[in-house]
PDB file of C-alpha atoms in Angstrom:
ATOM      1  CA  UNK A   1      80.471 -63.444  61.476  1.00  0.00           C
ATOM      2  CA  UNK A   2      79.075 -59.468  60.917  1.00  0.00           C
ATOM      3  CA  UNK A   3      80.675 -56.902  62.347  1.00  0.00           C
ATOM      4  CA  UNK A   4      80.482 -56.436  66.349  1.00  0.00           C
ATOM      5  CA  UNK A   5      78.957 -59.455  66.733  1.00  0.00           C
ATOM      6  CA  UNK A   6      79.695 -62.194  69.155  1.00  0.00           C
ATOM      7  CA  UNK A   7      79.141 -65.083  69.535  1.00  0.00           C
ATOM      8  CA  UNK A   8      78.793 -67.194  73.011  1.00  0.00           C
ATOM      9  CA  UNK A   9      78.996 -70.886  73.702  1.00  0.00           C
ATOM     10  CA  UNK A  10      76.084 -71.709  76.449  1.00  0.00           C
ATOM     11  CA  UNK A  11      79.434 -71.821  79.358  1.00  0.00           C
ATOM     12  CA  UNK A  12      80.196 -68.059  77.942  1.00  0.00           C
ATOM     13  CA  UNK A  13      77.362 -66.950  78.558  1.00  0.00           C
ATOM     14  CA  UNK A  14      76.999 -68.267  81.990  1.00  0.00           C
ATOM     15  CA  UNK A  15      80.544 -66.439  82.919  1.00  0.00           C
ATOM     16  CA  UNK A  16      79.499 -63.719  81.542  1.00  0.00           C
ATOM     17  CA  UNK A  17      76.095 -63.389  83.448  1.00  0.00           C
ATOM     18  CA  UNK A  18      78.229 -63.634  86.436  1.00  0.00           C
ATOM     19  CA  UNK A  19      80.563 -61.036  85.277  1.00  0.00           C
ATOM     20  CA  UNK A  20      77.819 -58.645  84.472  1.00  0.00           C
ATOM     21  CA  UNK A  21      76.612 -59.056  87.804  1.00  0.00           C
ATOM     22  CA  UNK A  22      79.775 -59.205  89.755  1.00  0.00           C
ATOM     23  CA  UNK A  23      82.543 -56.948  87.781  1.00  0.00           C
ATOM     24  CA  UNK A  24      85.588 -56.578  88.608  1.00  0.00           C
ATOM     25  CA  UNK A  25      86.028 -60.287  89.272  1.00  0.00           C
ATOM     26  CA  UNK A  26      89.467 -62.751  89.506  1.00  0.00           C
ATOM     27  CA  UNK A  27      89.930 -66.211  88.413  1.00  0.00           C
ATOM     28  CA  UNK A  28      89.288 -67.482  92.096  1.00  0.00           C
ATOM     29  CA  UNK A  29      86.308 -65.292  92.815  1.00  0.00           C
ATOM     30  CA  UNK A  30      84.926 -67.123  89.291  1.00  0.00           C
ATOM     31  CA  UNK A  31      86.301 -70.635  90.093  1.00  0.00           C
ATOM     32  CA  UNK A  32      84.955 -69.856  93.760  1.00  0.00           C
ATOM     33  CA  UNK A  33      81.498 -68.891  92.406  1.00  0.00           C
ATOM     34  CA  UNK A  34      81.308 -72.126  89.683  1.00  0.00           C
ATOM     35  CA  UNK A  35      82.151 -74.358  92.710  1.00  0.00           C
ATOM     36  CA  UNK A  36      79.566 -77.138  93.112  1.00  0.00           C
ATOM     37  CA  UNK A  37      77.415 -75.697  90.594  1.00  0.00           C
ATOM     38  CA  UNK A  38      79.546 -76.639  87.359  1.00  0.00           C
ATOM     39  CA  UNK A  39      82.525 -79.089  87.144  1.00  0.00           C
ATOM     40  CA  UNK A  40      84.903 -76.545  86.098  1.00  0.00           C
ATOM     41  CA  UNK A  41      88.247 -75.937  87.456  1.00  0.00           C
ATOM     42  CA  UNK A  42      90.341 -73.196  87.181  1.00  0.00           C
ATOM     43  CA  UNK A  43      92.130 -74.298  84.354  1.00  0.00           C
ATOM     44  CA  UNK A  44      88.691 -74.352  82.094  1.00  0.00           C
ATOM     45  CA  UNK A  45      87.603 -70.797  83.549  1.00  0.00           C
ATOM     46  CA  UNK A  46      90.718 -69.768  82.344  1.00  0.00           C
ATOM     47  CA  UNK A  47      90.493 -71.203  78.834  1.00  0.00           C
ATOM     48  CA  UNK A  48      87.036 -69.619  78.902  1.00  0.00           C
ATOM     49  CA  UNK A  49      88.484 -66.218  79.588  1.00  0.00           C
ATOM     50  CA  UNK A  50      91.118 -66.611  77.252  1.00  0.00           C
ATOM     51  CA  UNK A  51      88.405 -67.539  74.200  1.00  0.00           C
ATOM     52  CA  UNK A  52      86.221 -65.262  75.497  1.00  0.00           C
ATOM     53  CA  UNK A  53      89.054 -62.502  75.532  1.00  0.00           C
ATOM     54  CA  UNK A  54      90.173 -62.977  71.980  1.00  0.00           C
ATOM     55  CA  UNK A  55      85.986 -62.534  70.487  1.00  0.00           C
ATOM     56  CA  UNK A  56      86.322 -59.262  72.319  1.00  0.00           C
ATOM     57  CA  UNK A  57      83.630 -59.948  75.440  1.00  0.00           C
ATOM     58  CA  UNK A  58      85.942 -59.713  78.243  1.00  0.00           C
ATOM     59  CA  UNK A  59      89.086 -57.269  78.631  1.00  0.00           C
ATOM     60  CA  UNK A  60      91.149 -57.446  82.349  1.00  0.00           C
ATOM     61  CA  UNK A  61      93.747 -55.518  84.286  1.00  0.00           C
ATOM     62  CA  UNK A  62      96.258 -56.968  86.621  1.00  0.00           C
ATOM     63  CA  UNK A  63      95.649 -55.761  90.500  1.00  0.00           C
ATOM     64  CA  UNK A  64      98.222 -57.111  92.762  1.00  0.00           C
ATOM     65  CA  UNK A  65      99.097 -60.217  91.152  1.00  0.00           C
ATOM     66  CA  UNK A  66      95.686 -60.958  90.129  1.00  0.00           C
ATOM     67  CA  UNK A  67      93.964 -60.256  86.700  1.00  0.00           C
ATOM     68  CA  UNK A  68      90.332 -59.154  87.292  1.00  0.00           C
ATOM     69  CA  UNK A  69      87.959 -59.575  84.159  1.00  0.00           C
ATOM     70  CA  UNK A  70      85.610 -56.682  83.235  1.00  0.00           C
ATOM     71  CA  UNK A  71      82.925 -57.148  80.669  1.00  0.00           C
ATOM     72  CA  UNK A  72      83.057 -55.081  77.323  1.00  0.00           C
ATOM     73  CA  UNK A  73      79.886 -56.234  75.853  1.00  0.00           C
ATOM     74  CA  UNK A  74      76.723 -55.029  77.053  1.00  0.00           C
ATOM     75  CA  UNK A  75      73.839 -57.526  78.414  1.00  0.00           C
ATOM     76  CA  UNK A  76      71.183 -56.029  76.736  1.00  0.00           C
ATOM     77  CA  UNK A  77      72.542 -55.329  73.114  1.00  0.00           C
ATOM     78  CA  UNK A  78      74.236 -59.523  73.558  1.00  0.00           C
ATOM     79  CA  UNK A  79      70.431 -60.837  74.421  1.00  0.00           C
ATOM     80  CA  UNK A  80      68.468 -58.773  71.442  1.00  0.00           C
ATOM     81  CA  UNK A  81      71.537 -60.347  69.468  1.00  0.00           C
ATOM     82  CA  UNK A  82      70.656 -63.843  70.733  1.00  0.00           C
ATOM     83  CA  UNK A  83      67.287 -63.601  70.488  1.00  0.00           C
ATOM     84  CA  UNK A  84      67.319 -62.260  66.813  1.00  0.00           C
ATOM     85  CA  UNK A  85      69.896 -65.038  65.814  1.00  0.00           C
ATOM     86  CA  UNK A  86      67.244 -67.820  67.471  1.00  0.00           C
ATOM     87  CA  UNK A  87      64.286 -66.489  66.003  1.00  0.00           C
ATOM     88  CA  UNK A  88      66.309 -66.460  62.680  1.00  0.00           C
ATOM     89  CA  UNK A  89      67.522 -69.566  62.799  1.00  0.00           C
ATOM     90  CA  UNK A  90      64.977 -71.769  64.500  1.00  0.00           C
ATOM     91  CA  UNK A  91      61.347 -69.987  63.064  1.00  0.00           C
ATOM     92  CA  UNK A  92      63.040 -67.834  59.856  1.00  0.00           C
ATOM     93  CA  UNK A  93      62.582 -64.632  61.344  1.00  0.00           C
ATOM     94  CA  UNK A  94      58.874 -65.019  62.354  1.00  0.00           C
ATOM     95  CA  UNK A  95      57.779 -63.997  65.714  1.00  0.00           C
ATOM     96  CA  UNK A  96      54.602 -65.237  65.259  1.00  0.00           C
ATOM     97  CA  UNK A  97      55.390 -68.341  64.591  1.00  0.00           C
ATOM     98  CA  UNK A  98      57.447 -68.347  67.514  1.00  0.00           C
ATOM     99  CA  UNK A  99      54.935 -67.307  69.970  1.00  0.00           C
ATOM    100  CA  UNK A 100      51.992 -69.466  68.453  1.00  0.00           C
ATOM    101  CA  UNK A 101      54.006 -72.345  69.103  1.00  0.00           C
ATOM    102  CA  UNK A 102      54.644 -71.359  72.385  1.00  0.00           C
ATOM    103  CA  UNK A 103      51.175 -70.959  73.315  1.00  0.00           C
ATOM    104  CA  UNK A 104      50.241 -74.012  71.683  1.00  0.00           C
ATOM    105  CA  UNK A 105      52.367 -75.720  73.373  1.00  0.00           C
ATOM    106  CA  UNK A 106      51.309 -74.432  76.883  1.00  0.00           C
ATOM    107  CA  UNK A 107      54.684 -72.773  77.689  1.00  0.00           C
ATOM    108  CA  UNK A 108      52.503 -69.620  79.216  1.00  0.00           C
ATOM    109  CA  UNK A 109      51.291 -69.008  82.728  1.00  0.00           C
ATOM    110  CA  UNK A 110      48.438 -67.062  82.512  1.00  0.00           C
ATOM    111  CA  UNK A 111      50.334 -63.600  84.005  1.00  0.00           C
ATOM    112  CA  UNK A 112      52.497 -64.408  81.218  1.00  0.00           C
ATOM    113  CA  UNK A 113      49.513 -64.078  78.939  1.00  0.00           C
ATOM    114  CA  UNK A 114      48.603 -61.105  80.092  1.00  0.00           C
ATOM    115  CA  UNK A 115      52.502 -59.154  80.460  1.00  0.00           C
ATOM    116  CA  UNK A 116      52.466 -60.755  76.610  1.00  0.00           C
ATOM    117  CA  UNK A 117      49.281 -59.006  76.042  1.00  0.00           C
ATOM    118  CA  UNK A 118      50.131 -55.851  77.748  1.00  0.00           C
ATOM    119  CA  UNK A 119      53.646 -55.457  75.858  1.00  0.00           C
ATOM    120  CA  UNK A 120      51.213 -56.058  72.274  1.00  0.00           C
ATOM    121  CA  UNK A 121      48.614 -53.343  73.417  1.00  0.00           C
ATOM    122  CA  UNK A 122      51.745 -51.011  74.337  1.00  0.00           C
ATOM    123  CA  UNK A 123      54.354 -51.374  71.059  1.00  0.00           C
ATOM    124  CA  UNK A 124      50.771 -51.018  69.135  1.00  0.00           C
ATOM    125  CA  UNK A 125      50.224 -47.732  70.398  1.00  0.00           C
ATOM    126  CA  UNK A 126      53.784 -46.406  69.999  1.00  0.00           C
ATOM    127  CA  UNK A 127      53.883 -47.804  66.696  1.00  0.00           C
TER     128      UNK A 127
END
């Protein structure tokens, strides 16, 4: 693994989408949120934290009796990681084969098309 990097399981990242949204947070205000939408209990949020705590995403404090989880990594520096570790692995580094197999394979609304389009026309004129 390179330096600073970090890796997240597809349940890591959903805890930590919440925690970017919702930081401070406690293990009930997690388990209360996960409720009906995953089958985790407290004990897996915990073991969650715990992993997640020892790659370095997630640091906490105790208030009251409580331990409230704060996120250390940022959201935007962990999706261009993501994104460049996809594209790496799944289409060898080649955004355009990524994209023409997305539009090939219809995955584009047409206002897609054009913010696509509009994000070309606008790195091609700062580049």
């Amino acid at each position: 693994m390179e330096k600073g990097k970090i890796n997240l399981s597809n349940a890591e990242w959903r805890l930590m989408d919440f925690l970017w949204d919702n930081n401070p947070a406690s293990i009930a205000d997690m388990v209360r949120y996960f409720d009906g939408i995953t089958n985790w209990d407290r004990h897996v949020v915990i073991m969650m934290l715990r992993r997640m705590e020892a790659k370095g995403a997630v640091v906490w404090e105790m208030v009251g009796r409580a331990k409230h989880y704060y996120p250390v990594i940022e959201r935007e520096q962990s999706c261009v990681q993501e994104t460049n570790d996809f594209l790496n692995r799944v289409y060898k580094g080649s955004l355009g084969l990524m994209l023409t197999t997305m539009v090939k394979q219809e995955k584009f609304k047409k206002e897609e098309l054009e913010e696509l389009r509009r994000i070309l026309n606008e790195g091609e004129q700062d580049g």
